[in-house]
PDB file of C-alpha atoms in Angstrom:
ATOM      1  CA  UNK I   1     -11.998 106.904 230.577  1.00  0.00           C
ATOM      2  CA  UNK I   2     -14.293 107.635 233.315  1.00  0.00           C
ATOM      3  CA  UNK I   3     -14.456 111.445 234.207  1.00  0.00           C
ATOM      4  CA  UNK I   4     -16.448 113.657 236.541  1.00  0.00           C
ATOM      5  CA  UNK I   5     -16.327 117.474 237.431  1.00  0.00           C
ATOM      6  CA  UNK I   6     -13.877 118.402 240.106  1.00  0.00           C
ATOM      7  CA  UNK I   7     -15.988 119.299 243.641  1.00  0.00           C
ATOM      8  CA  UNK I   8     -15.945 122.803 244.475  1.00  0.00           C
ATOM      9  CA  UNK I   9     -14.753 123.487 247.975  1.00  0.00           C
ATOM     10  CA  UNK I  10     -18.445 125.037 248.199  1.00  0.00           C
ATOM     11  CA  UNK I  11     -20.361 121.802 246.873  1.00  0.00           C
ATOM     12  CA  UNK I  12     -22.465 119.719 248.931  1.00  0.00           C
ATOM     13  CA  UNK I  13     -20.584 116.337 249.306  1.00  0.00           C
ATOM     14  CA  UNK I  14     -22.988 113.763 248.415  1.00  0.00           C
ATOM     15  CA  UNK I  15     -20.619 110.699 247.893  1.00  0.00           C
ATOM     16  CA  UNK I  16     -17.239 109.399 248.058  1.00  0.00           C
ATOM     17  CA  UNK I  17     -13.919 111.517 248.331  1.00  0.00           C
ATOM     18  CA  UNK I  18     -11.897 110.520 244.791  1.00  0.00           C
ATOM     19  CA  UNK I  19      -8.846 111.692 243.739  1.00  0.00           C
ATOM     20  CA  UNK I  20      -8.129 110.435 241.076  1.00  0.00           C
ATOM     21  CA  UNK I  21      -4.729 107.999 242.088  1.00  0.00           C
ATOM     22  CA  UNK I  22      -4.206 104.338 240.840  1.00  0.00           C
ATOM     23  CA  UNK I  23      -3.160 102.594 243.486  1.00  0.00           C
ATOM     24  CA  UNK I  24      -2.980  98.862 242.228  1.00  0.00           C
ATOM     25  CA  UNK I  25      -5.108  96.447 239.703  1.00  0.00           C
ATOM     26  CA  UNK I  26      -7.749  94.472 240.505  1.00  0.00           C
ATOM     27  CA  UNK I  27      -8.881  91.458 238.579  1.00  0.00           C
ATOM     28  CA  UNK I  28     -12.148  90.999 237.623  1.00  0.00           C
ATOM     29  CA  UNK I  29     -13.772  87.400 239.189  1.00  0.00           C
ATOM     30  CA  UNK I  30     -17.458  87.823 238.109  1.00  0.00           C
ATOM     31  CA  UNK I  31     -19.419  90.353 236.124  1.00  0.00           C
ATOM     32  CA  UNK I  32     -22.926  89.474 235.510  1.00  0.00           C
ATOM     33  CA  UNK I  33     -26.504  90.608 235.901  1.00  0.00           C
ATOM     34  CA  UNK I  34     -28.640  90.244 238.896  1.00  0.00           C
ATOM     35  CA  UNK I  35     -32.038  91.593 238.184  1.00  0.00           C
ATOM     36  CA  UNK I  36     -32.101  94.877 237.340  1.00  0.00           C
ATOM     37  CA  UNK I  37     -28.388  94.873 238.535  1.00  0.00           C
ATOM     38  CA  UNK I  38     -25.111  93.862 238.262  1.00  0.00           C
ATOM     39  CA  UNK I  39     -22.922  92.003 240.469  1.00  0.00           C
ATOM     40  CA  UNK I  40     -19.122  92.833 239.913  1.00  0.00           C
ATOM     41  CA  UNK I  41     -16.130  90.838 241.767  1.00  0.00           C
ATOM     42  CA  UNK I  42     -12.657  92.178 241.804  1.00  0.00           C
ATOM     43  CA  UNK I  43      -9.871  90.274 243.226  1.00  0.00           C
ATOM     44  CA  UNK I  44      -7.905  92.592 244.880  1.00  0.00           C
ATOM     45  CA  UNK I  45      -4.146  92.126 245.749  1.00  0.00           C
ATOM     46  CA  UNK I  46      -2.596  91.836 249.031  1.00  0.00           C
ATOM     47  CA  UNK I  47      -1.385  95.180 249.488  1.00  0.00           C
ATOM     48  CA  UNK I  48      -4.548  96.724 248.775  1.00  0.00           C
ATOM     49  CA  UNK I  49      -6.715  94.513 250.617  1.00  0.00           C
ATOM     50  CA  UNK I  50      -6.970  96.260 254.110  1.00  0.00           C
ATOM     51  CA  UNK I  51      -7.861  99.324 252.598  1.00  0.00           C
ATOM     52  CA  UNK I  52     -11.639  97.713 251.545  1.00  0.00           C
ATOM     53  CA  UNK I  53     -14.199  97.471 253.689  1.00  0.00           C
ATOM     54  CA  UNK I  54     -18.223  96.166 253.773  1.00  0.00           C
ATOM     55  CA  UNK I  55     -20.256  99.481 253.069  1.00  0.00           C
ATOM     56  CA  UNK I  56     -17.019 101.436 252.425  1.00  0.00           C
ATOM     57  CA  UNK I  57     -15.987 102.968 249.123  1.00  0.00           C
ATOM     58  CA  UNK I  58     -13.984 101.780 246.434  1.00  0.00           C
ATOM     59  CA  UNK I  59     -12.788 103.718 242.622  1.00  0.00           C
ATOM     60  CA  UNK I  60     -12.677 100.811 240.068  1.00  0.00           C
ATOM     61  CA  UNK I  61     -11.645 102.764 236.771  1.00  0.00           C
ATOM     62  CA  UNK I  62     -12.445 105.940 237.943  1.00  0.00           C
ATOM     63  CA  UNK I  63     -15.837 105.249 239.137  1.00  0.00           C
ATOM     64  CA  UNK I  64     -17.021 105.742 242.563  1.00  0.00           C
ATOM     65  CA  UNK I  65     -18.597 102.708 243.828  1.00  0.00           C
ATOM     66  CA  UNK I  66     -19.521 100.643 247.168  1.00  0.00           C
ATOM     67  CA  UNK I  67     -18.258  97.837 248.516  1.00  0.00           C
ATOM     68  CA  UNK I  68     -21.510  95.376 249.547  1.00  0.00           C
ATOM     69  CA  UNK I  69     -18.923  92.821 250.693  1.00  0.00           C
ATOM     70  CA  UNK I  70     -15.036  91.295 251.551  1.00  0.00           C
ATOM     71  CA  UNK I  71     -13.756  87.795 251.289  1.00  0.00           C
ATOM     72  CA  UNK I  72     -10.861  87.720 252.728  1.00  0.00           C
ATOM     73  CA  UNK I  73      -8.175  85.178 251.224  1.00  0.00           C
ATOM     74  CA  UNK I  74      -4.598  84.549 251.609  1.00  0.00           C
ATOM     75  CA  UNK I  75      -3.207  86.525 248.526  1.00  0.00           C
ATOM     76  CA  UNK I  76      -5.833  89.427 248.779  1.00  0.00           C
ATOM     77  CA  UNK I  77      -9.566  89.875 249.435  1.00  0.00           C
ATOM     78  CA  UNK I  78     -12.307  89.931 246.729  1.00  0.00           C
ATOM     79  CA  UNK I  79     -14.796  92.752 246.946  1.00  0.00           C
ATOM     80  CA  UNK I  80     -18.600  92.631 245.946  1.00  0.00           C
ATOM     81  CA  UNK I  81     -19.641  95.607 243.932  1.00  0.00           C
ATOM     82  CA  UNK I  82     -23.801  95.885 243.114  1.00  0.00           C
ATOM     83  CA  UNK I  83     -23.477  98.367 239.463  1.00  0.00           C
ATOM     84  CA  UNK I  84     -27.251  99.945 239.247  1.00  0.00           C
ATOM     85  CA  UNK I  85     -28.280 100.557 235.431  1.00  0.00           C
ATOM     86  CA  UNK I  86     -27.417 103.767 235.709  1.00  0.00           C
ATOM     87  CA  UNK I  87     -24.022 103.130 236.635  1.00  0.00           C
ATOM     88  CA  UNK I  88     -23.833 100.750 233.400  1.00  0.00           C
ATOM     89  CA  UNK I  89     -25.481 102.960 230.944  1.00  0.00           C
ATOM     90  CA  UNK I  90     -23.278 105.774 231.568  1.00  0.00           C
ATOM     91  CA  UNK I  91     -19.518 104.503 232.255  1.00  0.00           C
ATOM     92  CA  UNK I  92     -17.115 102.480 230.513  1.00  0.00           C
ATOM     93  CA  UNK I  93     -17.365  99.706 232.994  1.00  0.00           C
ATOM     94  CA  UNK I  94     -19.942  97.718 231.022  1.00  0.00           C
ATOM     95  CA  UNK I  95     -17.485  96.771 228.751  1.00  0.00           C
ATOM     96  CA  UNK I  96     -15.516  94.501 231.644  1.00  0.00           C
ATOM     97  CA  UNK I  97     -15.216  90.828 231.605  1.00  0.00           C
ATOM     98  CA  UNK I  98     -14.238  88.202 233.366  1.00  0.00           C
ATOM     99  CA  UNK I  99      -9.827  88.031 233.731  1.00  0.00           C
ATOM    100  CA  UNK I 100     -10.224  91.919 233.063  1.00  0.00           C
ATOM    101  CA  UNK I 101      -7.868  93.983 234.847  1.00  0.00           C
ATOM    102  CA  UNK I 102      -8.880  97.434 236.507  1.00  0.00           C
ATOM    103  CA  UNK I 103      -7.513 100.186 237.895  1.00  0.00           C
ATOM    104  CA  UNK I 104      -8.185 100.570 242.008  1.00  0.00           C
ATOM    105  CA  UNK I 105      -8.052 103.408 244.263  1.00  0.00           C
ATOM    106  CA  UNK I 106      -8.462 102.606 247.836  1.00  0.00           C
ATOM    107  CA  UNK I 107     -10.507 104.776 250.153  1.00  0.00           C
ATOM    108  CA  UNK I 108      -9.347 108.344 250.942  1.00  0.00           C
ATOM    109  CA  UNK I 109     -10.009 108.289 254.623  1.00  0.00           C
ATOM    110  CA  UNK I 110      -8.652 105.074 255.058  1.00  0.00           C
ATOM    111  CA  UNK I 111      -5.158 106.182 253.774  1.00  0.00           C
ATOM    112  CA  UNK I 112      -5.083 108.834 256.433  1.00  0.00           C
ATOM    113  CA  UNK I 113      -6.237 106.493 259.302  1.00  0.00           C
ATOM    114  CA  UNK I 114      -3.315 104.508 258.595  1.00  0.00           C
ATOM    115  CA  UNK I 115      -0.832 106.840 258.511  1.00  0.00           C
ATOM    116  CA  UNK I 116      -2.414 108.641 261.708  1.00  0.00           C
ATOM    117  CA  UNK I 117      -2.265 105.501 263.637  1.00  0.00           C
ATOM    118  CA  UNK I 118       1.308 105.129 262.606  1.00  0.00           C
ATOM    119  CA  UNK I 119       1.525 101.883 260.537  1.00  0.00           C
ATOM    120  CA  UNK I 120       2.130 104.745 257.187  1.00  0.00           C
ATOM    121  CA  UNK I 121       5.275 105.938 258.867  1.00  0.00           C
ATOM    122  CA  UNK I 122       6.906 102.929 258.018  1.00  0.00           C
ATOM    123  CA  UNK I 123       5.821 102.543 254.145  1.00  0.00           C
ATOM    124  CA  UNK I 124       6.169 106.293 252.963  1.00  0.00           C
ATOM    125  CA  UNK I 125       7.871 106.808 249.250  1.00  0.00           C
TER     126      UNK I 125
END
């Protein structure tokens, strides 16, 4: 399990807004190193797909991350993920592989967007 301290209302926000919701499974396509990096691909289903965007944020397992690309496809979109070693050394997502399944949250902002442009009146409970 991935875990970081709650933000304090008083805290200087110096990433993504994470709260801590599953919202679907992703699969993972690719997981491999790049350099000093590593390049993760997560296929992620249909529903979620809209939610992802290039340069946005995405929660794979808990872990805060950004999105350096979308492939849209019919049943989904796969997202591009760059994991510094940092990233690696210190959560538990070094331990994916390839057909792996992970836990998603989509972006917080983007939820409200939605429903403040109306298309979340319609899919509410």
């Amino acid at each position: 399990v991935n875990l970081e301290k709650a933000l304090r209302l008083s805290d200087r926000l110096g990433g993504h807004l994470v709260s801590g919701h599953v919202d679907g499974l992703g699969t993972v396509e690719r997981f491999e190193q790049v350099a000093e990096s590593w390049r993760l691909d997560i296929a992620v289903p249909a529903p979620l797909a809209r939610y992802f965007a290039y340069k946005g944020s995405a929660t794979v397992d808990g872990v805060s991350l950004t999105v350096n690309s979308v492939i849209d496809g019919t049943d989904g979109c796969t997202i591009s993920i760059n994991l510094i070693p940092h990233t690696i050394a210190v959560t538990t997502l070094r331990h994916l592989s390839v057909g792996d399944r992970g836990n998603l949250e989509v972006d917080l902002i983007a939820r409200y967007v939605e429903r403040m442009l109306g298309d979340g009146l319609r899919r509410q409970g």
